[in-house]
mmCIF file of C-alpha atoms and ligand atoms in Angstrom:
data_model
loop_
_atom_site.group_PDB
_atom_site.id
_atom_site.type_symbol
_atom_site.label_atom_id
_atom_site.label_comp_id
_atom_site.label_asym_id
_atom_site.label_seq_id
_atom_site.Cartn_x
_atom_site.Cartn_y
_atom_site.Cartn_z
ATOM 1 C CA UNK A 1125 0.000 0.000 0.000
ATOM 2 C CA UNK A 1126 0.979 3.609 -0.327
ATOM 3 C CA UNK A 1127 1.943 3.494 -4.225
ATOM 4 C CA UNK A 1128 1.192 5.784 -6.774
ATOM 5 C CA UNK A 1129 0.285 4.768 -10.065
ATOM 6 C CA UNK A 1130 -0.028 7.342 -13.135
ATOM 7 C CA UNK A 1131 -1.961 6.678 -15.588
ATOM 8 C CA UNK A 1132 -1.283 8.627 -18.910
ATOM 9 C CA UNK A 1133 -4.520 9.227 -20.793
ATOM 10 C CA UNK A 1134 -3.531 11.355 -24.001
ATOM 11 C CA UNK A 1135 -3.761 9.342 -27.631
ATOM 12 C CA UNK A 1136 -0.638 10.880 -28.000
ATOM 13 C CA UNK A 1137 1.116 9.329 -24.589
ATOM 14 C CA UNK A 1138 4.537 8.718 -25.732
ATOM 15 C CA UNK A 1139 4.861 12.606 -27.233
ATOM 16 C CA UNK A 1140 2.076 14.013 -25.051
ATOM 17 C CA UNK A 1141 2.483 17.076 -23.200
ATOM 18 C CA UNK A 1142 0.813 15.180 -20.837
ATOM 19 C CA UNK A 1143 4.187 12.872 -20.563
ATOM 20 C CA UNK A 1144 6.228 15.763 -19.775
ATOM 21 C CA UNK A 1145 3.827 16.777 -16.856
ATOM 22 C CA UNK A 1146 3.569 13.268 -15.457
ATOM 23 C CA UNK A 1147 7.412 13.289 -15.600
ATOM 24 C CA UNK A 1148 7.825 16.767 -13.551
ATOM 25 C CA UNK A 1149 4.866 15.521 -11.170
ATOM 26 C CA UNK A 1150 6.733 11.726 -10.648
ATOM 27 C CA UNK A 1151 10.105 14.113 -9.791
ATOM 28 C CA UNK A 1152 8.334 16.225 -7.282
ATOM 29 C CA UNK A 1153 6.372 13.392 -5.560
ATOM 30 C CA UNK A 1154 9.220 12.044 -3.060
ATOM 31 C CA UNK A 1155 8.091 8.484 -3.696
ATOM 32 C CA UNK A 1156 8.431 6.299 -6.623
ATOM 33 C CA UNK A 1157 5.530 5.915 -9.127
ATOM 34 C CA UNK A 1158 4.382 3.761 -11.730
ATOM 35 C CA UNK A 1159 3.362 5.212 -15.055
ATOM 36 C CA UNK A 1160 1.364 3.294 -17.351
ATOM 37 C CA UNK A 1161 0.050 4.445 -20.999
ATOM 38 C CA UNK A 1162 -3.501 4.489 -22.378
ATOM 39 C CA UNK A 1163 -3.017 2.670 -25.682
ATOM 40 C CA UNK A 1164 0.508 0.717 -24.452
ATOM 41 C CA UNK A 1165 -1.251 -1.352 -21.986
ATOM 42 C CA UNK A 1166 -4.501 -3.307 -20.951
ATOM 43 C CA UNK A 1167 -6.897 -1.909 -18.640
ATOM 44 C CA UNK A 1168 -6.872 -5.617 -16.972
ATOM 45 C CA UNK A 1169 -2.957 -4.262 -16.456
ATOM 46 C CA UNK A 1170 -3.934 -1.346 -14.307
ATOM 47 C CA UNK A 1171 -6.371 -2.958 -12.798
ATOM 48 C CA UNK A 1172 -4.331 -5.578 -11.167
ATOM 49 C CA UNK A 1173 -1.278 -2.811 -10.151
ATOM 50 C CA UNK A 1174 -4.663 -0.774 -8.616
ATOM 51 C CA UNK A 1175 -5.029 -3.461 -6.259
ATOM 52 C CA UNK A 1176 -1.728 -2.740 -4.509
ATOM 53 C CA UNK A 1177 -1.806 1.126 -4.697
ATOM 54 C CA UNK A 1178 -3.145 4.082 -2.634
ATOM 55 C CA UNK A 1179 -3.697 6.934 -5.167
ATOM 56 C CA UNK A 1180 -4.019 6.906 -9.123
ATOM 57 C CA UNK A 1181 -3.467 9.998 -10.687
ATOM 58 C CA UNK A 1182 -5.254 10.431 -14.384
ATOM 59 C CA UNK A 1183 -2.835 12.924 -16.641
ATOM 60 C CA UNK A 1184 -4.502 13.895 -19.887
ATOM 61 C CA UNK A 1185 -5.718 16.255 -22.090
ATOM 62 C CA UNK A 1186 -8.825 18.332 -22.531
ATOM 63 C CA UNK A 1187 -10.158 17.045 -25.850
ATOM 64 C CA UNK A 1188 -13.964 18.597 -27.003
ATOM 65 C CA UNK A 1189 -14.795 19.854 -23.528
ATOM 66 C CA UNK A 1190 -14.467 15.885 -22.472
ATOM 67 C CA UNK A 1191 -11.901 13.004 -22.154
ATOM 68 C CA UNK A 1192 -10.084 11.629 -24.752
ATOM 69 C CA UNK A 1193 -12.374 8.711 -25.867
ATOM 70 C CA UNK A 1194 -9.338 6.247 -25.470
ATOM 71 C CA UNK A 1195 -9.276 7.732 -21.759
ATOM 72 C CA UNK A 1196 -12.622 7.181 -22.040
ATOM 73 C CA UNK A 1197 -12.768 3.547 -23.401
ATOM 74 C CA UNK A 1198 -10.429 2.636 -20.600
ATOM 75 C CA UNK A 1199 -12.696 4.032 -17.976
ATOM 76 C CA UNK A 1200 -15.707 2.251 -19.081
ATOM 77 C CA UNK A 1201 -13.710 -0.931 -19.159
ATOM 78 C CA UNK A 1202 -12.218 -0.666 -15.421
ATOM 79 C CA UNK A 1203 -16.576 0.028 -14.805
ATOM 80 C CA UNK A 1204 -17.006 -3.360 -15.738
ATOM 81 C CA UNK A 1205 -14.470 -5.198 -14.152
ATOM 82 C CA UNK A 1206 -13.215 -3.097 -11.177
ATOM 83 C CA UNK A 1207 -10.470 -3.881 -8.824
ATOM 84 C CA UNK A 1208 -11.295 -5.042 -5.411
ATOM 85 C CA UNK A 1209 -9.224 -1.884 -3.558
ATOM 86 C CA UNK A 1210 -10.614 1.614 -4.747
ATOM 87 C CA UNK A 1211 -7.255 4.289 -4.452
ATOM 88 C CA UNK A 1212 -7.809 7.985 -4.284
ATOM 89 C CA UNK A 1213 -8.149 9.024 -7.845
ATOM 90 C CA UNK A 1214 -6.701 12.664 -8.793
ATOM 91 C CA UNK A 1215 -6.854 14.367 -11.833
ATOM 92 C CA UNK A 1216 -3.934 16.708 -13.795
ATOM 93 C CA UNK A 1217 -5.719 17.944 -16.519
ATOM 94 C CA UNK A 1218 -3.945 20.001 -19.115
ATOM 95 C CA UNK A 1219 -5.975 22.319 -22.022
ATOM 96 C CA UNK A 1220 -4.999 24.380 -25.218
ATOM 97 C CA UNK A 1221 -7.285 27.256 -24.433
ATOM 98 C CA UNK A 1222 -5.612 29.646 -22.044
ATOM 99 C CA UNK A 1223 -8.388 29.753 -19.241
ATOM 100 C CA UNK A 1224 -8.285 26.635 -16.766
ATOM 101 C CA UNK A 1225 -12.258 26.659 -16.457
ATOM 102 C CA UNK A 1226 -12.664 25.054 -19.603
ATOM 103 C CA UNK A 1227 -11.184 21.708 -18.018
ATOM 104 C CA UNK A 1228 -14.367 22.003 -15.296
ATOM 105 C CA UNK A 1229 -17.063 19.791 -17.587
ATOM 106 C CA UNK A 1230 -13.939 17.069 -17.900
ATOM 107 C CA UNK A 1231 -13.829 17.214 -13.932
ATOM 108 C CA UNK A 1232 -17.553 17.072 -13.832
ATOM 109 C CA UNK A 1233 -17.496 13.368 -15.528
ATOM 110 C CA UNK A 1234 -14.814 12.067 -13.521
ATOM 111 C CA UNK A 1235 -16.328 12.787 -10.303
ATOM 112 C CA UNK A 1236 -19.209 11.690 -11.597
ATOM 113 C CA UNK A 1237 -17.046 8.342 -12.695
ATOM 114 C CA UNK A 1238 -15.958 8.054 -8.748
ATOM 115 C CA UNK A 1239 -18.967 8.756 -7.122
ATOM 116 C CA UNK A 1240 -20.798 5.664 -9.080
ATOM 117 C CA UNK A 1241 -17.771 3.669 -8.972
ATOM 118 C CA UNK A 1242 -16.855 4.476 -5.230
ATOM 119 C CA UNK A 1243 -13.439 5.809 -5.978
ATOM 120 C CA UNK A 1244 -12.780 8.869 -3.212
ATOM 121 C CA UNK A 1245 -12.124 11.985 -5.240
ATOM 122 C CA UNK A 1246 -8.482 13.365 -4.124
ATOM 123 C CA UNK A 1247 -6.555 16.255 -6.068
ATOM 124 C CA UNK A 1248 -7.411 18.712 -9.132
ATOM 125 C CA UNK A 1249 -4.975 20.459 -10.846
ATOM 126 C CA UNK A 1250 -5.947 22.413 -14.019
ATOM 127 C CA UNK A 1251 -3.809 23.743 -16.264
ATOM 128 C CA UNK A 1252 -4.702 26.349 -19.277
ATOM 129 C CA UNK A 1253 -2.700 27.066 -22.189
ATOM 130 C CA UNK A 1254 -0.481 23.240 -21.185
ATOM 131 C CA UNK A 1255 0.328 23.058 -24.660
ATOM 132 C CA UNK A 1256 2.640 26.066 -24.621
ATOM 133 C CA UNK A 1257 3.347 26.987 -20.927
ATOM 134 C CA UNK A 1258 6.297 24.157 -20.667
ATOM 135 C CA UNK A 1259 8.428 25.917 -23.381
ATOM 136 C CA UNK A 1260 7.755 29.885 -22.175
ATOM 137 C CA UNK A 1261 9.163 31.885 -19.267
ATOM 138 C CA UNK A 1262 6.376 30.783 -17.426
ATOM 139 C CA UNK A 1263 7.058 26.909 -17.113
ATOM 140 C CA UNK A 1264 8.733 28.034 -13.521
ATOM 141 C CA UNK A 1265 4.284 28.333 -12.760
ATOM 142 C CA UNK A 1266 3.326 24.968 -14.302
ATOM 143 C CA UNK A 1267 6.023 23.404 -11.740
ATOM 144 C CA UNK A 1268 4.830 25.383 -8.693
ATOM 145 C CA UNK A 1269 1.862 23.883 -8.877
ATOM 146 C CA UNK A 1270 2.366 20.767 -9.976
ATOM 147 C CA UNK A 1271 5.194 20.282 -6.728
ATOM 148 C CA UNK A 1272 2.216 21.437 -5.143
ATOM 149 C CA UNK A 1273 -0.377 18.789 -6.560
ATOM 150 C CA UNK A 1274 2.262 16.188 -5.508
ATOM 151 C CA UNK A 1275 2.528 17.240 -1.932
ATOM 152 C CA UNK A 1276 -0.548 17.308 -1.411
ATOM 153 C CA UNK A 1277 -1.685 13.949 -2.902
ATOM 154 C CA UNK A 1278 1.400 12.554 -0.740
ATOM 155 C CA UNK A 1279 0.123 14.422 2.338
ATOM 156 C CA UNK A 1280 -3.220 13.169 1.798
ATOM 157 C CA UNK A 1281 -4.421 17.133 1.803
ATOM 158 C CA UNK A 1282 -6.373 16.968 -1.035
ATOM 159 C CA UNK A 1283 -7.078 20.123 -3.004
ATOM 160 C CA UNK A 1284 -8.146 22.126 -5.935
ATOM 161 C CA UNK A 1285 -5.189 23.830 -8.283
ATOM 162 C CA UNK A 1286 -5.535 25.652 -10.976
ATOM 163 C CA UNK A 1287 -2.423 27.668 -13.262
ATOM 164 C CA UNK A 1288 -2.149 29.634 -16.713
ATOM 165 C CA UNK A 1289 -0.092 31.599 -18.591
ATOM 166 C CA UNK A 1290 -0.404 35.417 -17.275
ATOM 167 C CA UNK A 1291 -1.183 36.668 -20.471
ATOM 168 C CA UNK A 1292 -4.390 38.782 -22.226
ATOM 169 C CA UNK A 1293 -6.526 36.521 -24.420
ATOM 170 C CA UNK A 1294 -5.810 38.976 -27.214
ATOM 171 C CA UNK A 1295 -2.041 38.630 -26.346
ATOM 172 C CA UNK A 1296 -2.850 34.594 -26.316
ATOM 173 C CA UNK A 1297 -4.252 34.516 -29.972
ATOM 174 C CA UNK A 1298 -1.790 36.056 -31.070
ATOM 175 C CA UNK A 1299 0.745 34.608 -29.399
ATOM 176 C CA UNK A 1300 -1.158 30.622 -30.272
ATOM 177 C CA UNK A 1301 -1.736 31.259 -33.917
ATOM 178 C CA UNK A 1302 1.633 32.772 -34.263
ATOM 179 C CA UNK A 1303 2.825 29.203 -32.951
ATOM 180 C CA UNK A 1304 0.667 27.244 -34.944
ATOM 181 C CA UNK A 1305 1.748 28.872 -38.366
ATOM 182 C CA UNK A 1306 4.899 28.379 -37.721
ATOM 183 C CA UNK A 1307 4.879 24.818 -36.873
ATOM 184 C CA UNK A 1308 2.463 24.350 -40.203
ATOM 185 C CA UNK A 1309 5.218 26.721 -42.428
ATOM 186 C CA UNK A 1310 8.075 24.054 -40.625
ATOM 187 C CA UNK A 1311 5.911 20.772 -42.216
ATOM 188 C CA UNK A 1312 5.040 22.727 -45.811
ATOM 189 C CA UNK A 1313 1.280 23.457 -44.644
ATOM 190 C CA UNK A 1314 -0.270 26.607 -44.905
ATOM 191 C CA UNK A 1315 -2.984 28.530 -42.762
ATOM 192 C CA UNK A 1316 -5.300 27.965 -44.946
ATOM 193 C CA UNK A 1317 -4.307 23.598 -45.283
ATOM 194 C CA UNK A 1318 -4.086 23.427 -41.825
ATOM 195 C CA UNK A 1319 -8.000 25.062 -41.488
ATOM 196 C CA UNK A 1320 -9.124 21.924 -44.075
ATOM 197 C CA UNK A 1321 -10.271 19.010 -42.558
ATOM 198 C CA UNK A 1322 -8.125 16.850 -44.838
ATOM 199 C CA UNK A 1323 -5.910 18.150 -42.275
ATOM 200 C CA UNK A 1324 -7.078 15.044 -39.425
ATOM 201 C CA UNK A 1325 -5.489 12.935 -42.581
ATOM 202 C CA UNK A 1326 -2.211 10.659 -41.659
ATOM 203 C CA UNK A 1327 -0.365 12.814 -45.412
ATOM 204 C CA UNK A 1328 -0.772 16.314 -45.672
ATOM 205 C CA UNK A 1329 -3.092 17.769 -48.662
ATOM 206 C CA UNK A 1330 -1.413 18.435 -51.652
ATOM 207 C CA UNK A 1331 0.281 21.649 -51.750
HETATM 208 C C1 LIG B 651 -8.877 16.483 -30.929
HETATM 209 C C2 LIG B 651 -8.499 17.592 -29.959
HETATM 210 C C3 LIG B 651 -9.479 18.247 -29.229
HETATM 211 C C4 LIG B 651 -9.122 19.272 -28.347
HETATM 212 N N1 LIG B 651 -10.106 19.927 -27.663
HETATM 213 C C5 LIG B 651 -9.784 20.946 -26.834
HETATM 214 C C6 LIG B 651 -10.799 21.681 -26.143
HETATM 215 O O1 LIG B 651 -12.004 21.398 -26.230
HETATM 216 N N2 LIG B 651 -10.421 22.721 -25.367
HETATM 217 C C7 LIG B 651 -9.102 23.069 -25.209
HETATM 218 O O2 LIG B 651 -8.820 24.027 -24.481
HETATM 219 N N3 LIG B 651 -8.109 22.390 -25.831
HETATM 220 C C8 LIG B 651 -8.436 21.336 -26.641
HETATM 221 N N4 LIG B 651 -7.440 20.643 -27.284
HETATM 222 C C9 LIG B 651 -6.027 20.969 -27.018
HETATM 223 C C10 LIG B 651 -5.349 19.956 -26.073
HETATM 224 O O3 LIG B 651 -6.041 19.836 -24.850
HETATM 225 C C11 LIG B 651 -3.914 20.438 -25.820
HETATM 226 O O4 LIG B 651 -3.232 20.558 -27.046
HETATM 227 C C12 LIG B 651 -3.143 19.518 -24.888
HETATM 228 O O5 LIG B 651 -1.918 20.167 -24.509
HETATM 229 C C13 LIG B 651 -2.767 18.188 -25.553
HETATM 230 O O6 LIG B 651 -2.156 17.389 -24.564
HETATM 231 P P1 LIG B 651 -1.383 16.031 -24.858
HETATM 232 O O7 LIG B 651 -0.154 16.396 -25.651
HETATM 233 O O8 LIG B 651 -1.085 15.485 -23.516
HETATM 234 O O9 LIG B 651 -2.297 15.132 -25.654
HETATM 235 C C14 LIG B 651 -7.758 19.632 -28.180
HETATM 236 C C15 LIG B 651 -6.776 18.955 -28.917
HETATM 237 C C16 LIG B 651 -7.133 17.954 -29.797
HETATM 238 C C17 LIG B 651 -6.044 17.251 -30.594
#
Protein backbone atom coordinates (compact mmCIF):
# COMPACT_ATOMS: atom_id res chain seq x y z
CA UNK A 1 0.00 0.00 0.00
CA UNK A 2 0.98 3.61 -0.33
CA UNK A 3 1.94 3.49 -4.23
CA UNK A 4 1.19 5.78 -6.77
CA UNK A 5 0.28 4.77 -10.06
CA UNK A 6 -0.03 7.34 -13.14
CA UNK A 7 -1.96 6.68 -15.59
CA UNK A 8 -1.28 8.63 -18.91
CA UNK A 9 -4.52 9.23 -20.79
CA UNK A 10 -3.53 11.35 -24.00
CA UNK A 11 -3.76 9.34 -27.63
CA UNK A 12 -0.64 10.88 -28.00
CA UNK A 13 1.12 9.33 -24.59
CA UNK A 14 4.54 8.72 -25.73
CA UNK A 15 4.86 12.61 -27.23
CA UNK A 16 2.08 14.01 -25.05
CA UNK A 17 2.48 17.08 -23.20
CA UNK A 18 0.81 15.18 -20.84
CA UNK A 19 4.19 12.87 -20.56
CA UNK A 20 6.23 15.76 -19.78
CA UNK A 21 3.83 16.78 -16.86
CA UNK A 22 3.57 13.27 -15.46
CA UNK A 23 7.41 13.29 -15.60
CA UNK A 24 7.82 16.77 -13.55
CA UNK A 25 4.87 15.52 -11.17
CA UNK A 26 6.73 11.73 -10.65
CA UNK A 27 10.10 14.11 -9.79
CA UNK A 28 8.33 16.22 -7.28
CA UNK A 29 6.37 13.39 -5.56
CA UNK A 30 9.22 12.04 -3.06
CA UNK A 31 8.09 8.48 -3.70
CA UNK A 32 8.43 6.30 -6.62
CA UNK A 33 5.53 5.92 -9.13
CA UNK A 34 4.38 3.76 -11.73
CA UNK A 35 3.36 5.21 -15.06
CA UNK A 36 1.36 3.29 -17.35
CA UNK A 37 0.05 4.45 -21.00
CA UNK A 38 -3.50 4.49 -22.38
CA UNK A 39 -3.02 2.67 -25.68
CA UNK A 40 0.51 0.72 -24.45
CA UNK A 41 -1.25 -1.35 -21.99
CA UNK A 42 -4.50 -3.31 -20.95
CA UNK A 43 -6.90 -1.91 -18.64
CA UNK A 44 -6.87 -5.62 -16.97
CA UNK A 45 -2.96 -4.26 -16.46
CA UNK A 46 -3.93 -1.35 -14.31
CA UNK A 47 -6.37 -2.96 -12.80
CA UNK A 48 -4.33 -5.58 -11.17
CA UNK A 49 -1.28 -2.81 -10.15
CA UNK A 50 -4.66 -0.77 -8.62
CA UNK A 51 -5.03 -3.46 -6.26
CA UNK A 52 -1.73 -2.74 -4.51
CA UNK A 53 -1.81 1.13 -4.70
CA UNK A 54 -3.15 4.08 -2.63
CA UNK A 55 -3.70 6.93 -5.17
CA UNK A 56 -4.02 6.91 -9.12
CA UNK A 57 -3.47 10.00 -10.69
CA UNK A 58 -5.25 10.43 -14.38
CA UNK A 59 -2.84 12.92 -16.64
CA UNK A 60 -4.50 13.89 -19.89
CA UNK A 61 -5.72 16.25 -22.09
CA UNK A 62 -8.83 18.33 -22.53
CA UNK A 63 -10.16 17.04 -25.85
CA UNK A 64 -13.96 18.60 -27.00
CA UNK A 65 -14.79 19.85 -23.53
CA UNK A 66 -14.47 15.88 -22.47
CA UNK A 67 -11.90 13.00 -22.15
CA UNK A 68 -10.08 11.63 -24.75
CA UNK A 69 -12.37 8.71 -25.87
CA UNK A 70 -9.34 6.25 -25.47
CA UNK A 71 -9.28 7.73 -21.76
CA UNK A 72 -12.62 7.18 -22.04
CA UNK A 73 -12.77 3.55 -23.40
CA UNK A 74 -10.43 2.64 -20.60
CA UNK A 75 -12.70 4.03 -17.98
CA UNK A 76 -15.71 2.25 -19.08
CA UNK A 77 -13.71 -0.93 -19.16
CA UNK A 78 -12.22 -0.67 -15.42
CA UNK A 79 -16.58 0.03 -14.81
CA UNK A 80 -17.01 -3.36 -15.74
CA UNK A 81 -14.47 -5.20 -14.15
CA UNK A 82 -13.22 -3.10 -11.18
CA UNK A 83 -10.47 -3.88 -8.82
CA UNK A 84 -11.30 -5.04 -5.41
CA UNK A 85 -9.22 -1.88 -3.56
CA UNK A 86 -10.61 1.61 -4.75
CA UNK A 87 -7.25 4.29 -4.45
CA UNK A 88 -7.81 7.99 -4.28
CA UNK A 89 -8.15 9.02 -7.84
CA UNK A 90 -6.70 12.66 -8.79
CA UNK A 91 -6.85 14.37 -11.83
CA UNK A 92 -3.93 16.71 -13.80
CA UNK A 93 -5.72 17.94 -16.52
CA UNK A 94 -3.95 20.00 -19.12
CA UNK A 95 -5.98 22.32 -22.02
CA UNK A 96 -5.00 24.38 -25.22
CA UNK A 97 -7.28 27.26 -24.43
CA UNK A 98 -5.61 29.65 -22.04
CA UNK A 99 -8.39 29.75 -19.24
CA UNK A 100 -8.29 26.64 -16.77
CA UNK A 101 -12.26 26.66 -16.46
CA UNK A 102 -12.66 25.05 -19.60
CA UNK A 103 -11.18 21.71 -18.02
CA UNK A 104 -14.37 22.00 -15.30
CA UNK A 105 -17.06 19.79 -17.59
CA UNK A 106 -13.94 17.07 -17.90
CA UNK A 107 -13.83 17.21 -13.93
CA UNK A 108 -17.55 17.07 -13.83
CA UNK A 109 -17.50 13.37 -15.53
CA UNK A 110 -14.81 12.07 -13.52
CA UNK A 111 -16.33 12.79 -10.30
CA UNK A 112 -19.21 11.69 -11.60
CA UNK A 113 -17.05 8.34 -12.70
CA UNK A 114 -15.96 8.05 -8.75
CA UNK A 115 -18.97 8.76 -7.12
CA UNK A 116 -20.80 5.66 -9.08
CA UNK A 117 -17.77 3.67 -8.97
CA UNK A 118 -16.86 4.48 -5.23
CA UNK A 119 -13.44 5.81 -5.98
CA UNK A 120 -12.78 8.87 -3.21
CA UNK A 121 -12.12 11.99 -5.24
CA UNK A 122 -8.48 13.37 -4.12
CA UNK A 123 -6.56 16.25 -6.07
CA UNK A 124 -7.41 18.71 -9.13
CA UNK A 125 -4.97 20.46 -10.85
CA UNK A 126 -5.95 22.41 -14.02
CA UNK A 127 -3.81 23.74 -16.26
CA UNK A 128 -4.70 26.35 -19.28
CA UNK A 129 -2.70 27.07 -22.19
CA UNK A 130 -0.48 23.24 -21.19
CA UNK A 131 0.33 23.06 -24.66
CA UNK A 132 2.64 26.07 -24.62
CA UNK A 133 3.35 26.99 -20.93
CA UNK A 134 6.30 24.16 -20.67
CA UNK A 135 8.43 25.92 -23.38
CA UNK A 136 7.76 29.89 -22.18
CA UNK A 137 9.16 31.89 -19.27
CA UNK A 138 6.38 30.78 -17.43
CA UNK A 139 7.06 26.91 -17.11
CA UNK A 140 8.73 28.03 -13.52
CA UNK A 141 4.28 28.33 -12.76
CA UNK A 142 3.33 24.97 -14.30
CA UNK A 143 6.02 23.40 -11.74
CA UNK A 144 4.83 25.38 -8.69
CA UNK A 145 1.86 23.88 -8.88
CA UNK A 146 2.37 20.77 -9.98
CA UNK A 147 5.19 20.28 -6.73
CA UNK A 148 2.22 21.44 -5.14
CA UNK A 149 -0.38 18.79 -6.56
CA UNK A 150 2.26 16.19 -5.51
CA UNK A 151 2.53 17.24 -1.93
CA UNK A 152 -0.55 17.31 -1.41
CA UNK A 153 -1.68 13.95 -2.90
CA UNK A 154 1.40 12.55 -0.74
CA UNK A 155 0.12 14.42 2.34
CA UNK A 156 -3.22 13.17 1.80
CA UNK A 157 -4.42 17.13 1.80
CA UNK A 158 -6.37 16.97 -1.03
CA UNK A 159 -7.08 20.12 -3.00
CA UNK A 160 -8.15 22.13 -5.93
CA UNK A 161 -5.19 23.83 -8.28
CA UNK A 162 -5.54 25.65 -10.98
CA UNK A 163 -2.42 27.67 -13.26
CA UNK A 164 -2.15 29.63 -16.71
CA UNK A 165 -0.09 31.60 -18.59
CA UNK A 166 -0.40 35.42 -17.27
CA UNK A 167 -1.18 36.67 -20.47
CA UNK A 168 -4.39 38.78 -22.23
CA UNK A 169 -6.53 36.52 -24.42
CA UNK A 170 -5.81 38.98 -27.21
CA UNK A 171 -2.04 38.63 -26.35
CA UNK A 172 -2.85 34.59 -26.32
CA UNK A 173 -4.25 34.52 -29.97
CA UNK A 174 -1.79 36.06 -31.07
CA UNK A 175 0.74 34.61 -29.40
CA UNK A 176 -1.16 30.62 -30.27
CA UNK A 177 -1.74 31.26 -33.92
CA UNK A 178 1.63 32.77 -34.26
CA UNK A 179 2.82 29.20 -32.95
CA UNK A 180 0.67 27.24 -34.94
CA UNK A 181 1.75 28.87 -38.37
CA UNK A 182 4.90 28.38 -37.72
CA UNK A 183 4.88 24.82 -36.87
CA UNK A 184 2.46 24.35 -40.20
CA UNK A 185 5.22 26.72 -42.43
CA UNK A 186 8.07 24.05 -40.62
CA UNK A 187 5.91 20.77 -42.22
CA UNK A 188 5.04 22.73 -45.81
CA UNK A 189 1.28 23.46 -44.64
CA UNK A 190 -0.27 26.61 -44.91
CA UNK A 191 -2.98 28.53 -42.76
CA UNK A 192 -5.30 27.97 -44.95
CA UNK A 193 -4.31 23.60 -45.28
CA UNK A 194 -4.09 23.43 -41.83
CA UNK A 195 -8.00 25.06 -41.49
CA UNK A 196 -9.12 21.92 -44.08
CA UNK A 197 -10.27 19.01 -42.56
CA UNK A 198 -8.13 16.85 -44.84
CA UNK A 199 -5.91 18.15 -42.28
CA UNK A 200 -7.08 15.04 -39.42
CA UNK A 201 -5.49 12.94 -42.58
CA UNK A 202 -2.21 10.66 -41.66
CA UNK A 203 -0.37 12.81 -45.41
CA UNK A 204 -0.77 16.31 -45.67
CA UNK A 205 -3.09 17.77 -48.66
CA UNK A 206 -1.41 18.44 -51.65
CA UNK A 207 0.28 21.65 -51.75
C1 LIG B 1 -8.88 16.48 -30.93
C2 LIG B 1 -8.50 17.59 -29.96
C3 LIG B 1 -9.48 18.25 -29.23
C4 LIG B 1 -9.12 19.27 -28.35
N1 LIG B 1 -10.11 19.93 -27.66
C5 LIG B 1 -9.78 20.95 -26.83
C6 LIG B 1 -10.80 21.68 -26.14
O1 LIG B 1 -12.00 21.40 -26.23
N2 LIG B 1 -10.42 22.72 -25.37
C7 LIG B 1 -9.10 23.07 -25.21
O2 LIG B 1 -8.82 24.03 -24.48
N3 LIG B 1 -8.11 22.39 -25.83
C8 LIG B 1 -8.44 21.34 -26.64
N4 LIG B 1 -7.44 20.64 -27.28
C9 LIG B 1 -6.03 20.97 -27.02
C10 LIG B 1 -5.35 19.96 -26.07
O3 LIG B 1 -6.04 19.84 -24.85
C11 LIG B 1 -3.91 20.44 -25.82
O4 LIG B 1 -3.23 20.56 -27.05
C12 LIG B 1 -3.14 19.52 -24.89
O5 LIG B 1 -1.92 20.17 -24.51
C13 LIG B 1 -2.77 18.19 -25.55
O6 LIG B 1 -2.16 17.39 -24.56
P1 LIG B 1 -1.38 16.03 -24.86
O7 LIG B 1 -0.15 16.40 -25.65
O8 LIG B 1 -1.08 15.49 -23.52
O9 LIG B 1 -2.30 15.13 -25.65
C14 LIG B 1 -7.76 19.63 -28.18
C15 LIG B 1 -6.78 18.96 -28.92
C16 LIG B 1 -7.13 17.95 -29.80
C17 LIG B 1 -6.04 17.25 -30.59
Amino acid sequence: MGELLILNGSPRAPRSNSRQYALLFAKSYPQAVETFAVGQCRPWDLCRAMEDCSDLLLVFPLYADGLPSPLMGFLQELEKDPPHNRPVISILINCGFLEPEQNDTAIRILRRFCQKNGYPLGSILKIGGGEAILSTPFRFLAKREIRQLAKSIHRRSYGTFQVTMPLSKQMFLRASSRYWENCGKRNGLTREQMSAPQIENESPPPQ
